[in-house]
C-alpha cells in the first residue's frame, strides 16, 4: 500500500507534448480512475508511473521515495496490461508465480501463494494450462493474479477490461471493486469507459489532450462538472447541450441538462418537441427528440406511453441546469 | 481445361512437382552417384556412369590419414564457434533494435545489411593485413571471428524479425514483474524467441559451414576447413572427378543432416509458443 | 616430437646428480629434475614449413615421398596446403603481396616466376654443386631466370606435342610424320572422323581460360606467324595471321571435333582421348604419360606421338613451354628450411627415388637432362619426343616476328591473366557459334587494346 505523488510530471515525444505538466496525489489505499478519450495521454501517464517510459520533466514519488529514475522492476508496482501480456510459454502457475520467482522467493512459498491467489480468483482448476488454452475471462484473472501475488505497493491497470465482451466486462468490473475493498491496496486504473470510471473510482481524473480537466469524486464530477468536456464525457446518454437564444436568455453561451433532468409532459412545458425514437429498456426509457433547441434526449422511468411522431413538452429542472461560457467553462449556479 | 477431371489434374500436378523436385536435386544426386564410381568410370557417358560398378575407392583415397578429419574438425569448430558468437552478439543487438526503436533504427538496419552486400574481395587485403599483424592468419580463432562477422547481419535481421513479432507488452510485463535485463533475456525473450533463435542458428551454421571465401583466403595448413578440403581435390592436370564428388558429398552431408533435424525442430518450435 | 629430451640435456642432468653425492643429493636431484624439465619444455629447434601446391599427380606423389625428406631433415616438418590451381594462384598472390608469410614454398608456373621475381616477391635460389643446376634443361631454366638469377626450381616441365591413335590412322591407311604440318593434321583428322561411331578426328581445348583454350590458340597462332603484340605493345588480333589461325581452328573443330568442345579443357579432352573418342590431340607432353597408362586409358597400346604441328614450311611450331616450379616467397621466415625442401624435391635423387618406388614412367618429366640420359627412362615411348619438344622450345623468341614479351602460350605480363581469360571467352563463343571468327577477333582486339592502354603500355 502506498501513496503515489506526481509533481509536474510531463512527457514529450520529440516536439509533441503528450502530457502537460501535471500534479496529482493518489492517496494510499484509494482507487483512482483516469478517464478520457483515446489519445488523451492516459496510458502514457500510467507508463510514466510504471517506469516503462522516461519522464520528460517532473518527479514520481512513491511513499515519499523519488522513483523518477528507478527502473520499472524496482518500483514495487504491479501492472495489468490491456492485452493481459501473459507469458505464452509458461502455464498459469508459472505465470502467476513469475514475480515471486524474480523476487527470489523460495519455491514452497511461491507454490503456496500462487495457490492462494488462484483460489481467490477461481483459477484453481487451470493452473497447469497454457494461456492459449484459457478463455478471455480466465486470462484476465491470470493477469490480475500475477499482479496480486506479490502484494505490490500499488496496482496499475491499463484498460484491463476493454478486451472483454460486455457481459464479462460487467462481471469483472464488480470483481475489481470487490478486490479493492478486500485488499485496500492503492489502485490506478486507466480507461476510456466512463461507466468503469463512475462505478469503480473513489476518485476520477478526467484527462483530455494531455491535460487534467477535473479531479474529484465520481458524483461530484457528475453533478458539478467544471467544464463542458467533463459534463459531456461523464454520464450516459450524454448531457444535452443547447446553444442559441435560449442559452443567451439565461446568460450563458450554452446550457447543459442531463436526460434524467428533462421532464416530459403531454400537455404543458417549456419547449415543444417531436419524438423520433424510443429506446425502452424496461426499467427506463430514453426518448430521442427533435425540438427548437436541437436534438435532445430525455430519460423516463419505466416504459413511456408514447409513440414516435408524437409531440410532447419538455421542461428542464432548474436546479440541474448547467451553464457554460463561450470557452466551455461552467458558470456558477443561478440562485433560485 | 474444365473438362479435366480433378483426379487427372492432381496426378498432373504431382508429376510436375516431382519433376521440378528431381530437376533441382539432380546435381546432388549425380554427385552422389559419381562419388561411388572409379575415376576411370566417372567421366564416361551418363549411361556408362550409371552402369559402372560401385566402389568406395574415392572415399578411401580422400579420407586417408587426417586428410578429412582435420578439416572436418576445423569446420565444426569454425561454423559452431562463429554461430555461437554471432548469436551472443546478435541477440542483444536485435533486442535493442526491436524493442527500443529510435528515429535511426531503420537506417541502422539497412546499414547492417549493407555491409553484407559489399563484395568481400574488396576488403580482402585490409583484412589480410590486419590478420597478419594480429597473428590471426591460419588460426581458427581468426576464422571464427571473420565468419561470425559475415553472418552477423543475417543473424541480427532474422532475430530482429522474430523479436518484432512478440508483443512488446510481454517484455514490459516481465520488467514490471521485477525481471532485470538478464532475467528478462533468460526467462522471457530467449524462450519466446527460441524458434527464431533456432532458425537463426541453423542458418548461421549452414552459412558458416559453406563459407568459402574467407576460410580459403585466410587459412593455410592448420585452420583450413572443408572448403579447402574440396578445393584440394581439383587438379589442372589429372582426373579426380570421382574424388571431387566424394569430397563434396562428405563435406555437405553434415549440413544436409543438420537441415533435416533442424526442420523438425523448427516446425515443433513454431507450433508451440503460439503467442496469443 | 616437440618435447623429446635431447641426449645432451639428459646427460647434463645425470652429471649434476652424480657429481654431488650426500646431503646435497636431494637438492641436486631437484635441480637436475628442474633442469630436465626446463629443457624438456623448451621446444626442440624444429622448423615447420608450409608448402602450397596443386593436386596434380606428381605433386600428390611428392606428398607420399615426404618420408625420404623427413629422414634427411628430421628437424623440418612439412605442412601441405593443396588448392585448386586458380584458387592457389589467388591465395599465394594475396599472401605474397601483403608479406603475409603463410607459405614457405609455393607451387607456381613459368608465367608467374619472371613477373614475381622481377617484383622482388621471390627469394633468389642458389644450390650447392651436388644439386647440379646445369643439369636443368636450358629452356626451362631460362624461363625461371631473371637477370641471371634463378627464382624457382622446376618440379616438372612440359611442352606441347601431337598425340594420335596409331590404330585409327593405320585403319585409314595413312601415317603422320614425326614433324607434321597443319595440312597433314587436317587430312588425317578428316580420314578418321566417324561421328556415328563416336570417333572425332581432332580434339583441341575449347574451354575459356588463359591457361586453357588461349594457351592452345596462342601456340597455334604462333605457328601461323601471328603474335599477341608488336614491339610497341599493340595487340595484333587484326592481322591476317590471327584470322587464318582462328579460322582453321574453328573449321577443323566444327568438322572433326567432338560436340560441346567449348566446354573441354585439358582434363575433359584427356578423358575423351582415354575413352577412345579422339583421333588426334595436340596438348601438353604430360598427357603422354596419362594416355599410355593402361590403368586409366583404354587406348594405352595405340598412342603415337609427333611434334606439335607447324604451317607448311613454317619456322615455328604450335608448341609451348610450361613448368610447375617451387619457389620461396620473400616473406618466408624459414627460408633455410624452405631451400632444403626445394632442393630435395627438384633433385636428381628425388627422380631416382620416384623411379625406385613407382617406376621410371612416374618420375616428374621435363626438368633434367640426366633423367633423359637414363636408359630406362629413355626407353619410355614419350621420353624422346618430350625432350625434343622441350629442347626446341624458345620462350624468348616464341614468334616469327619479334615481340617484346616472353612466353610461348602466354604473355608474361601481370595483365595477361585477365586479358587472356577475356579473349578466351571470345574464342569459346566463336567455337560455340554465338560469335563469328571476325567478331571474336574484333572484340579481342578491342578489349586487349583497352586493357593495354589502361595499364600504360600504350600511350
Tab-separated table of C-alpha atoms in Angstrom, chain B residues 201-202 205-206 209 252-264:
chain	number	residue	atom	x	y	z
B	201	UNK	CA	21.450	-20.628	-35.506
B	202	UNK	CA	20.722	-23.191	-38.183
B	205	UNK	CA	25.686	-22.850	-39.102
B	206	UNK	CA	24.934	-23.604	-42.735
B	209	UNK	CA	29.865	-24.324	-42.934
B	252	UNK	CA	27.812	-31.494	-47.374
B	253	UNK	CA	26.386	-34.487	-45.517
B	254	UNK	CA	26.616	-32.910	-42.039
B	255	UNK	CA	24.768	-29.834	-43.269
B	256	UNK	CA	22.137	-31.923	-45.003
B	257	UNK	CA	21.653	-33.854	-41.777
B	258	UNK	CA	21.507	-30.691	-39.765
B	259	UNK	CA	18.862	-29.253	-42.062
B	260	UNK	CA	16.855	-32.438	-41.755
B	261	UNK	CA	16.929	-32.430	-37.956
B	262	UNK	CA	16.536	-28.673	-37.790
B	263	UNK	CA	13.467	-28.773	-39.995
B	264	UNK	CA	11.618	-30.914	-37.450
